[in-house]
């Protein structure tokens, strides 16, 4: 997985920065992805990434994140035999680049384990590429899966 | 219902989780999950075969309850069966190295009772 710049994109769904909204976003992703020919397995991978990204914004984005909607869009590209879906997410929370966040240390035992801190790890494992840009006081995240 | 249980015998409780263990799904079952895991049986098998989506919040609940079970002198194991998606998430995050994970229920029961 590598970080890539985030291109301009059009928001297609706006949700409140509230945990009650994340399933609506998930349903929208599934319907939209299917309509645009994204394979089921790739939609699921994007769903995992989106769940973690939204949870991170809502839990850690601060008052700014909760005061403004989160914008979401999905692009599908086909080029030279390679297809890609890019899930774009924009939020007004505290600046945070998940591509630069250090991976959490793996505990050696259950006794050493501290619950939490796995969201970015899940995103990295399911995405082929993650891009991040901070524009106009908003975080812009682009999560790509290919097939 | 996204959570249920069955006491296999006086020593082993099997807890069935199902559907989406995202933030909303985990929040809906977390209190009951903790209560069932802390019940009379000290050995717990968590059946994840019907879980359709396991997010980090769901993993957090598994780790929290496994730790609590460990501190009580008990043991928790995970049974995933043929649920490749859940198994992948557990392996990717290294949770399978902390909480024993099995695809075979007999092996899971044996490990829980060992």
PDB file of C-alpha atoms in Angstrom:
ATOM      1  CA  UNK A   1       0.000   0.000   0.000  1.00  0.00           C
ATOM      2  CA  UNK A   2       1.307   3.436  -0.913  1.00  0.00           C
ATOM      3  CA  UNK A   3       0.078   6.965  -0.334  1.00  0.00           C
ATOM      4  CA  UNK A   4      -1.073   8.895  -3.384  1.00  0.00           C
ATOM      5  CA  UNK A   5      -2.251  12.485  -3.904  1.00  0.00           C
ATOM      6  CA  UNK A   6      -5.989  13.059  -3.739  1.00  0.00           C
ATOM      7  CA  UNK A   7      -7.574  14.387  -6.941  1.00  0.00           C
ATOM      8  CA  UNK A   8     -10.691  16.555  -7.110  1.00  0.00           C
ATOM      9  CA  UNK A   9     -13.950  14.653  -6.757  1.00  0.00           C
ATOM     10  CA  UNK A  10     -17.674  15.232  -6.396  1.00  0.00           C
ATOM     11  CA  UNK A  11     -19.470  14.466  -3.150  1.00  0.00           C
ATOM     12  CA  UNK A  12     -22.435  12.139  -3.628  1.00  0.00           C
ATOM     13  CA  UNK A  13     -23.455  11.505  -0.047  1.00  0.00           C
ATOM     14  CA  UNK A  14     -23.343  13.696   3.026  1.00  0.00           C
ATOM     15  CA  UNK A  15     -23.725  12.242   6.489  1.00  0.00           C
ATOM     16  CA  UNK A  16     -23.671  13.755   9.933  1.00  0.00           C
ATOM     17  CA  UNK A  17     -20.539  12.948  11.915  1.00  0.00           C
ATOM     18  CA  UNK A  18     -22.484  10.572  14.129  1.00  0.00           C
ATOM     19  CA  UNK A  19     -22.152   6.838  14.680  1.00  0.00           C
ATOM     20  CA  UNK A  20     -25.843   6.495  13.869  1.00  0.00           C
ATOM     21  CA  UNK A  21     -25.026   7.480  10.287  1.00  0.00           C
ATOM     22  CA  UNK A  22     -22.288   4.986   9.441  1.00  0.00           C
ATOM     23  CA  UNK A  23     -24.671   2.213   8.375  1.00  0.00           C
ATOM     24  CA  UNK A  24     -26.409   4.574   5.984  1.00  0.00           C
ATOM     25  CA  UNK A  25     -23.033   5.244   4.404  1.00  0.00           C
ATOM     26  CA  UNK A  26     -22.360   1.518   4.213  1.00  0.00           C
ATOM     27  CA  UNK A  27     -25.682   0.862   2.476  1.00  0.00           C
ATOM     28  CA  UNK A  28     -25.029   3.683   0.033  1.00  0.00           C
ATOM     29  CA  UNK A  29     -21.567   2.294  -0.758  1.00  0.00           C
ATOM     30  CA  UNK A  30     -22.955  -1.173  -1.455  1.00  0.00           C
ATOM     31  CA  UNK A  31     -25.770   0.057  -3.704  1.00  0.00           C
ATOM     32  CA  UNK A  32     -23.560   2.528  -5.551  1.00  0.00           C
ATOM     33  CA  UNK A  33     -20.688   0.092  -5.950  1.00  0.00           C
ATOM     34  CA  UNK A  34     -22.942  -2.621  -7.329  1.00  0.00           C
ATOM     35  CA  UNK A  35     -24.550  -0.185  -9.778  1.00  0.00           C
ATOM     36  CA  UNK A  36     -21.105   0.811 -11.048  1.00  0.00           C
ATOM     37  CA  UNK A  37     -19.843  -2.738 -11.461  1.00  0.00           C
ATOM     38  CA  UNK A  38     -17.489  -2.901  -8.494  1.00  0.00           C
ATOM     39  CA  UNK A  39     -16.967  -6.548  -7.487  1.00  0.00           C
ATOM     40  CA  UNK A  40     -18.540  -7.656  -4.209  1.00  0.00           C
ATOM     41  CA  UNK A  41     -15.177  -8.401  -2.651  1.00  0.00           C
ATOM     42  CA  UNK A  42     -13.922  -4.904  -3.466  1.00  0.00           C
ATOM     43  CA  UNK A  43     -17.061  -3.275  -2.046  1.00  0.00           C
ATOM     44  CA  UNK A  44     -16.492  -5.188   1.184  1.00  0.00           C
ATOM     45  CA  UNK A  45     -12.881  -4.031   1.322  1.00  0.00           C
ATOM     46  CA  UNK A  46     -13.996  -0.418   0.835  1.00  0.00           C
ATOM     47  CA  UNK A  47     -16.714  -0.895   3.444  1.00  0.00           C
ATOM     48  CA  UNK A  48     -14.094  -1.974   5.984  1.00  0.00           C
ATOM     49  CA  UNK A  49     -11.951   1.061   5.183  1.00  0.00           C
ATOM     50  CA  UNK A  50     -14.895   3.459   5.311  1.00  0.00           C
ATOM     51  CA  UNK A  51     -16.111   2.087   8.642  1.00  0.00           C
ATOM     52  CA  UNK A  52     -12.708   2.663  10.211  1.00  0.00           C
ATOM     53  CA  UNK A  53     -12.235   6.085   8.609  1.00  0.00           C
ATOM     54  CA  UNK A  54     -15.650   7.328   9.744  1.00  0.00           C
ATOM     55  CA  UNK A  55     -15.223   5.893  13.234  1.00  0.00           C
ATOM     56  CA  UNK A  56     -11.903   7.669  13.504  1.00  0.00           C
ATOM     57  CA  UNK A  57     -13.347  11.018  12.424  1.00  0.00           C
ATOM     58  CA  UNK A  58     -16.350  10.748  14.733  1.00  0.00           C
ATOM     59  CA  UNK A  59     -14.380   9.552  17.757  1.00  0.00           C
ATOM     60  CA  UNK A  60     -11.207  11.594  17.375  1.00  0.00           C
ATOM     61  CA  UNK A  61     -11.964  14.430  14.944  1.00  0.00           C
ATOM     62  CA  UNK A  62     -12.944  16.893  17.642  1.00  0.00           C
ATOM     63  CA  UNK A  63     -15.751  19.487  17.719  1.00  0.00           C
ATOM     64  CA  UNK A  64     -14.977  20.652  14.180  1.00  0.00           C
ATOM     65  CA  UNK A  65     -15.631  17.189  12.817  1.00  0.00           C
ATOM     66  CA  UNK A  66     -18.937  16.877  14.616  1.00  0.00           C
ATOM     67  CA  UNK A  67     -20.110  20.340  13.554  1.00  0.00           C
ATOM     68  CA  UNK A  68     -19.938  19.672   9.820  1.00  0.00           C
ATOM     69  CA  UNK A  69     -21.123  16.917   7.524  1.00  0.00           C
ATOM     70  CA  UNK A  70     -18.820  14.254   6.163  1.00  0.00           C
ATOM     71  CA  UNK A  71     -18.829  14.141   2.357  1.00  0.00           C
ATOM     72  CA  UNK A  72     -18.395  10.849   0.526  1.00  0.00           C
ATOM     73  CA  UNK A  73     -17.996   9.959  -3.136  1.00  0.00           C
ATOM     74  CA  UNK A  74     -17.136   6.891  -5.205  1.00  0.00           C
ATOM     75  CA  UNK A  75     -15.224   6.907  -8.487  1.00  0.00           C
ATOM     76  CA  UNK A  76     -14.714   3.890 -10.699  1.00  0.00           C
ATOM     77  CA  UNK A  77     -11.896   3.922 -13.247  1.00  0.00           C
ATOM     78  CA  UNK A  78     -10.932   1.456 -15.957  1.00  0.00           C
ATOM     79  CA  UNK A  79      -7.618   1.864 -17.693  1.00  0.00           C
ATOM     80  CA  UNK A  80      -5.476  -0.584 -19.672  1.00  0.00           C
ATOM     81  CA  UNK A  81      -7.186  -3.643 -18.271  1.00  0.00           C
ATOM     82  CA  UNK A  82      -6.974  -2.496 -14.649  1.00  0.00           C
ATOM     83  CA  UNK A  83     -10.112  -1.398 -12.824  1.00  0.00           C
ATOM     84  CA  UNK A  84     -10.116   0.664  -9.663  1.00  0.00           C
ATOM     85  CA  UNK A  85     -12.658   2.073  -7.282  1.00  0.00           C
ATOM     86  CA  UNK A  86     -11.735   5.117  -5.231  1.00  0.00           C
ATOM     87  CA  UNK A  87     -13.746   5.995  -2.163  1.00  0.00           C
ATOM     88  CA  UNK A  88     -13.333   9.668  -1.271  1.00  0.00           C
ATOM     89  CA  UNK A  89     -14.103  10.948   2.209  1.00  0.00           C
ATOM     90  CA  UNK A  90     -13.867  14.555   3.359  1.00  0.00           C
ATOM     91  CA  UNK A  91     -14.294  15.756   6.941  1.00  0.00           C
ATOM     92  CA  UNK A  92     -13.787  18.971   8.895  1.00  0.00           C
ATOM     93  CA  UNK A  93     -12.027  17.371  11.827  1.00  0.00           C
ATOM     94  CA  UNK A  94      -8.576  17.827  13.271  1.00  0.00           C
ATOM     95  CA  UNK A  95      -5.893  17.369  10.610  1.00  0.00           C
ATOM     96  CA  UNK A  96      -4.951  13.711  10.553  1.00  0.00           C
ATOM     97  CA  UNK A  97      -3.049  11.803   7.878  1.00  0.00           C
ATOM     98  CA  UNK A  98      -3.613   8.077   8.384  1.00  0.00           C
ATOM     99  CA  UNK A  99      -0.955   7.259   5.805  1.00  0.00           C
ATOM    100  CA  UNK A 100       1.684   8.664   8.159  1.00  0.00           C
ATOM    101  CA  UNK A 101       0.361   7.255  11.411  1.00  0.00           C
ATOM    102  CA  UNK A 102       2.734   4.696  12.913  1.00  0.00           C
ATOM    103  CA  UNK A 103       1.533   1.115  13.062  1.00  0.00           C
ATOM    104  CA  UNK A 104       0.623   0.096  16.599  1.00  0.00           C
ATOM    105  CA  UNK A 105       3.048  -2.254  18.288  1.00  0.00           C
ATOM    106  CA  UNK A 106       1.810  -5.832  18.333  1.00  0.00           C
ATOM    107  CA  UNK A 107       1.447  -7.090  21.895  1.00  0.00           C
ATOM    108  CA  UNK A 108       3.198 -10.309  22.756  1.00  0.00           C
ATOM    109  CA  UNK A 109       0.365 -11.650  24.829  1.00  0.00           C
ATOM    110  CA  UNK A 110      -3.244 -11.061  25.757  1.00  0.00           C
ATOM    111  CA  UNK A 111      -2.121  -9.600  29.080  1.00  0.00           C
ATOM    112  CA  UNK A 112      -0.125  -6.924  27.212  1.00  0.00           C
ATOM    113  CA  UNK A 113      -2.896  -6.167  24.730  1.00  0.00           C
ATOM    114  CA  UNK A 114      -4.616  -2.808  24.931  1.00  0.00           C
ATOM    115  CA  UNK A 115      -8.010  -2.680  23.232  1.00  0.00           C
ATOM    116  CA  UNK A 116      -8.216  -0.255  20.326  1.00  0.00           C
ATOM    117  CA  UNK A 117      -5.821   1.306  17.841  1.00  0.00           C
ATOM    118  CA  UNK A 118      -6.519  -1.199  15.087  1.00  0.00           C
ATOM    119  CA  UNK A 119      -8.600   0.915  12.726  1.00  0.00           C
ATOM    120  CA  UNK A 120      -5.719   2.219  10.618  1.00  0.00           C
ATOM    121  CA  UNK A 121      -4.242  -1.254  10.469  1.00  0.00           C
ATOM    122  CA  UNK A 122      -7.540  -2.570   9.105  1.00  0.00           C
ATOM    123  CA  UNK A 123      -7.644   0.225   6.511  1.00  0.00           C
ATOM    124  CA  UNK A 124      -4.119  -0.487   5.355  1.00  0.00           C
ATOM    125  CA  UNK A 125      -4.756  -4.188   5.052  1.00  0.00           C
ATOM    126  CA  UNK A 126      -7.901  -3.788   2.909  1.00  0.00           C
ATOM    127  CA  UNK A 127      -6.873  -0.837   0.704  1.00  0.00           C
ATOM    128  CA  UNK A 128      -4.467  -1.046  -2.214  1.00  0.00           C
ATOM    129  CA  UNK A 129      -3.658   2.640  -1.907  1.00  0.00           C
ATOM    130  CA  UNK A 130      -4.577   5.417   0.497  1.00  0.00           C
ATOM    131  CA  UNK A 131      -4.145   9.078  -0.352  1.00  0.00           C
ATOM    132  CA  UNK A 132      -4.440  12.048   1.957  1.00  0.00           C
ATOM    133  CA  UNK A 133      -4.616  15.804   1.430  1.00  0.00           C
ATOM    134  CA  UNK A 134      -5.564  18.676   3.750  1.00  0.00           C
ATOM    135  CA  UNK A 135      -7.521  21.300   1.788  1.00  0.00           C
ATOM    136  CA  UNK A 136      -9.553  24.255   3.063  1.00  0.00           C
ATOM    137  CA  UNK A 137      -9.481  23.045   6.668  1.00  0.00           C
ATOM    138  CA  UNK A 138     -10.780  19.615   5.679  1.00  0.00           C
ATOM    139  CA  UNK A 139      -9.170  16.187   5.574  1.00  0.00           C
ATOM    140  CA  UNK A 140      -9.525  14.461   2.221  1.00  0.00           C
ATOM    141  CA  UNK A 141      -8.992  10.750   2.127  1.00  0.00           C
ATOM    142  CA  UNK A 142      -8.921   8.649  -1.054  1.00  0.00           C
ATOM    143  CA  UNK A 143      -9.074   4.893  -0.566  1.00  0.00           C
ATOM    144  CA  UNK A 144      -8.405   2.788  -3.657  1.00  0.00           C
ATOM    145  CA  UNK A 145      -9.028  -0.870  -4.350  1.00  0.00           C
ATOM    146  CA  UNK A 146      -8.195  -2.485  -7.680  1.00  0.00           C
ATOM    147  CA  UNK A 147      -9.266  -5.613  -9.530  1.00  0.00           C
TER     148      UNK A 147
ATOM    149  CA  UNK B   1     -30.840 -11.105  17.545  1.00  0.00           C
ATOM    150  CA  UNK B   2     -27.107 -10.541  17.087  1.00  0.00           C
ATOM    151  CA  UNK B   3     -26.110 -12.351  20.278  1.00  0.00           C
ATOM    152  CA  UNK B   4     -27.160 -15.621  21.829  1.00  0.00           C
ATOM    153  CA  UNK B   5     -25.569 -18.345  23.933  1.00  0.00           C
ATOM    154  CA  UNK B   6     -25.737 -22.000  24.859  1.00  0.00           C
ATOM    155  CA  UNK B   7     -24.089 -23.685  27.826  1.00  0.00           C
ATOM    156  CA  UNK B   8     -22.493 -26.783  26.289  1.00  0.00           C
ATOM    157  CA  UNK B   9     -21.778 -28.142  29.756  1.00  0.00           C
ATOM    158  CA  UNK B  10     -21.078 -26.749  33.209  1.00  0.00           C
ATOM    159  CA  UNK B  11     -17.622 -25.597  32.143  1.00  0.00           C
ATOM    160  CA  UNK B  12     -18.132 -24.280  28.625  1.00  0.00           C
ATOM    161  CA  UNK B  13     -20.351 -21.493  27.359  1.00  0.00           C
ATOM    162  CA  UNK B  14     -20.754 -20.906  23.631  1.00  0.00           C
ATOM    163  CA  UNK B  15     -21.636 -17.339  22.705  1.00  0.00           C
ATOM    164  CA  UNK B  16     -23.031 -16.776  19.215  1.00  0.00           C
ATOM    165  CA  UNK B  17     -22.413 -13.389  17.623  1.00  0.00           C
ATOM    166  CA  UNK B  18     -23.902 -12.548  14.251  1.00  0.00           C
ATOM    167  CA  UNK B  19     -24.494  -9.844  11.647  1.00  0.00           C
ATOM    168  CA  UNK B  20     -22.362  -6.696  11.530  1.00  0.00           C
ATOM    169  CA  UNK B  21     -19.938  -6.082  14.360  1.00  0.00           C
ATOM    170  CA  UNK B  22     -19.333  -2.485  13.330  1.00  0.00           C
ATOM    171  CA  UNK B  23     -19.708   0.402  15.769  1.00  0.00           C
ATOM    172  CA  UNK B  24     -23.497   0.160  15.890  1.00  0.00           C
ATOM    173  CA  UNK B  25     -23.584  -3.639  16.000  1.00  0.00           C
ATOM    174  CA  UNK B  26     -20.937  -3.888  18.686  1.00  0.00           C
ATOM    175  CA  UNK B  27     -22.613  -1.215  20.774  1.00  0.00           C
ATOM    176  CA  UNK B  28     -25.870  -3.162  20.605  1.00  0.00           C
ATOM    177  CA  UNK B  29     -24.379  -6.370  21.995  1.00  0.00           C
ATOM    178  CA  UNK B  30     -21.439  -5.234  24.140  1.00  0.00           C
ATOM    179  CA  UNK B  31     -23.215  -5.168  27.496  1.00  0.00           C
ATOM    180  CA  UNK B  32     -24.815  -8.579  27.000  1.00  0.00           C
ATOM    181  CA  UNK B  33     -21.597  -9.997  25.590  1.00  0.00           C
ATOM    182  CA  UNK B  34     -19.683  -8.919  28.695  1.00  0.00           C
ATOM    183  CA  UNK B  35     -22.378 -10.299  30.977  1.00  0.00           C
ATOM    184  CA  UNK B  36     -22.489 -13.660  29.190  1.00  0.00           C
ATOM    185  CA  UNK B  37     -18.716 -13.957  29.084  1.00  0.00           C
ATOM    186  CA  UNK B  38     -18.557 -13.221  32.805  1.00  0.00           C
ATOM    187  CA  UNK B  39     -21.213 -15.825  33.579  1.00  0.00           C
ATOM    188  CA  UNK B  40     -20.691 -18.974  35.559  1.00  0.00           C
ATOM    189  CA  UNK B  41     -18.733 -20.833  32.905  1.00  0.00           C
ATOM    190  CA  UNK B  42     -15.051 -19.917  33.013  1.00  0.00           C
ATOM    191  CA  UNK B  43     -14.352 -21.232  29.532  1.00  0.00           C
ATOM    192  CA  UNK B  44     -15.958 -19.398  26.642  1.00  0.00           C
ATOM    193  CA  UNK B  45     -16.147 -20.252  22.965  1.00  0.00           C
ATOM    194  CA  UNK B  46     -17.167 -17.271  20.857  1.00  0.00           C
ATOM    195  CA  UNK B  47     -18.846 -18.421  17.652  1.00  0.00           C
ATOM    196  CA  UNK B  48     -18.196 -15.881  14.879  1.00  0.00           C
ATOM    197  CA  UNK B  49     -19.395 -18.010  11.983  1.00  0.00           C
ATOM    198  CA  UNK B  50     -22.452 -15.806  11.367  1.00  0.00           C
ATOM    199  CA  UNK B  51     -20.666 -12.470  11.683  1.00  0.00           C
ATOM    200  CA  UNK B  52     -20.892 -10.692   8.332  1.00  0.00           C
ATOM    201  CA  UNK B  53     -18.545  -7.796   9.089  1.00  0.00           C
ATOM    202  CA  UNK B  54     -15.915  -7.424  11.791  1.00  0.00           C
ATOM    203  CA  UNK B  55     -14.658  -3.897  12.406  1.00  0.00           C
ATOM    204  CA  UNK B  56     -12.023  -2.733  14.849  1.00  0.00           C
ATOM    205  CA  UNK B  57     -14.776  -1.898  17.338  1.00  0.00           C
ATOM    206  CA  UNK B  58     -15.863  -5.524  17.305  1.00  0.00           C
ATOM    207  CA  UNK B  59     -12.271  -6.625  17.751  1.00  0.00           C
ATOM    208  CA  UNK B  60     -12.000  -4.289  20.705  1.00  0.00           C
ATOM    209  CA  UNK B  61     -14.953  -6.062  22.341  1.00  0.00           C
ATOM    210  CA  UNK B  62     -13.356  -9.461  21.737  1.00  0.00           C
ATOM    211  CA  UNK B  63     -10.034  -8.364  23.242  1.00  0.00           C
ATOM    212  CA  UNK B  64     -11.665  -6.649  26.219  1.00  0.00           C
ATOM    213  CA  UNK B  65     -13.699  -9.725  27.109  1.00  0.00           C
ATOM    214  CA  UNK B  66     -10.857 -12.160  26.461  1.00  0.00           C
ATOM    215  CA  UNK B  67      -8.641 -10.154  28.801  1.00  0.00           C
ATOM    216  CA  UNK B  68     -11.338 -10.074  31.459  1.00  0.00           C
ATOM    217  CA  UNK B  69     -11.821 -13.812  31.108  1.00  0.00           C
ATOM    218  CA  UNK B  70      -8.078 -14.329  31.397  1.00  0.00           C
ATOM    219  CA  UNK B  71      -7.925 -12.204  34.563  1.00  0.00           C
ATOM    220  CA  UNK B  72     -10.718 -14.306  36.060  1.00  0.00           C
ATOM    221  CA  UNK B  73      -8.627 -17.401  35.470  1.00  0.00           C
ATOM    222  CA  UNK B  74     -10.716 -18.516  32.518  1.00  0.00           C
ATOM    223  CA  UNK B  75     -10.142 -18.766  28.805  1.00  0.00           C
ATOM    224  CA  UNK B  76     -11.780 -17.510  25.640  1.00  0.00           C
ATOM    225  CA  UNK B  77     -11.340 -18.969  22.166  1.00  0.00           C
ATOM    226  CA  UNK B  78     -12.751 -17.925  18.804  1.00  0.00           C
ATOM    227  CA  UNK B  79     -14.489 -20.219  16.335  1.00  0.00           C
ATOM    228  CA  UNK B  80     -14.709 -18.839  12.779  1.00  0.00           C
ATOM    229  CA  UNK B  81     -15.575 -21.980  10.791  1.00  0.00           C
ATOM    230  CA  UNK B  82     -15.550 -21.164   7.072  1.00  0.00           C
ATOM    231  CA  UNK B  83     -15.939 -17.428   7.659  1.00  0.00           C
ATOM    232  CA  UNK B  84     -12.891 -16.345   5.656  1.00  0.00           C
ATOM    233  CA  UNK B  85     -13.647 -12.625   5.928  1.00  0.00           C
ATOM    234  CA  UNK B  86     -13.651 -12.608   9.710  1.00  0.00           C
ATOM    235  CA  UNK B  87     -10.620 -14.899   9.820  1.00  0.00           C
ATOM    236  CA  UNK B  88      -8.720 -12.511   7.550  1.00  0.00           C
ATOM    237  CA  UNK B  89      -9.498  -9.512   9.742  1.00  0.00           C
ATOM    238  CA  UNK B  90      -8.398 -11.379  12.869  1.00  0.00           C
ATOM    239  CA  UNK B  91      -5.190 -12.537  11.193  1.00  0.00           C
ATOM    240  CA  UNK B  92      -4.411  -9.137   9.683  1.00  0.00           C
ATOM    241  CA  UNK B  93      -4.667  -7.445  13.043  1.00  0.00           C
ATOM    242  CA  UNK B  94      -2.751 -10.185  14.845  1.00  0.00           C
ATOM    243  CA  UNK B  95      -5.650 -10.953  17.163  1.00  0.00           C
ATOM    244  CA  UNK B  96      -5.442 -14.660  16.303  1.00  0.00           C
ATOM    245  CA  UNK B  97      -2.054 -14.638  18.054  1.00  0.00           C
ATOM    246  CA  UNK B  98      -3.634 -13.310  21.244  1.00  0.00           C
ATOM    247  CA  UNK B  99      -6.957 -15.143  21.291  1.00  0.00           C
ATOM    248  CA  UNK B 100      -6.809 -18.688  19.871  1.00  0.00           C
ATOM    249  CA  UNK B 101      -8.813 -18.911  16.631  1.00  0.00           C
ATOM    250  CA  UNK B 102     -10.156 -22.127  15.116  1.00  0.00           C
ATOM    251  CA  UNK B 103     -11.960 -23.223  11.973  1.00  0.00           C
ATOM    252  CA  UNK B 104     -12.939 -26.558  13.532  1.00  0.00           C
ATOM    253  CA  UNK B 105     -15.422 -26.468  16.390  1.00  0.00           C
ATOM    254  CA  UNK B 106     -14.139 -29.643  18.044  1.00  0.00           C
ATOM    255  CA  UNK B 107     -10.651 -28.183  18.168  1.00  0.00           C
ATOM    256  CA  UNK B 108     -12.053 -24.926  19.517  1.00  0.00           C
ATOM    257  CA  UNK B 109     -13.911 -26.728  22.303  1.00  0.00           C
ATOM    258  CA  UNK B 110     -10.851 -28.796  23.128  1.00  0.00           C
ATOM    259  CA  UNK B 111      -8.687 -25.679  23.352  1.00  0.00           C
ATOM    260  CA  UNK B 112     -11.240 -23.843  25.463  1.00  0.00           C
ATOM    261  CA  UNK B 113     -11.366 -26.681  27.959  1.00  0.00           C
ATOM    262  CA  UNK B 114      -7.628 -27.439  27.978  1.00  0.00           C
TER     263      UNK B 114
END
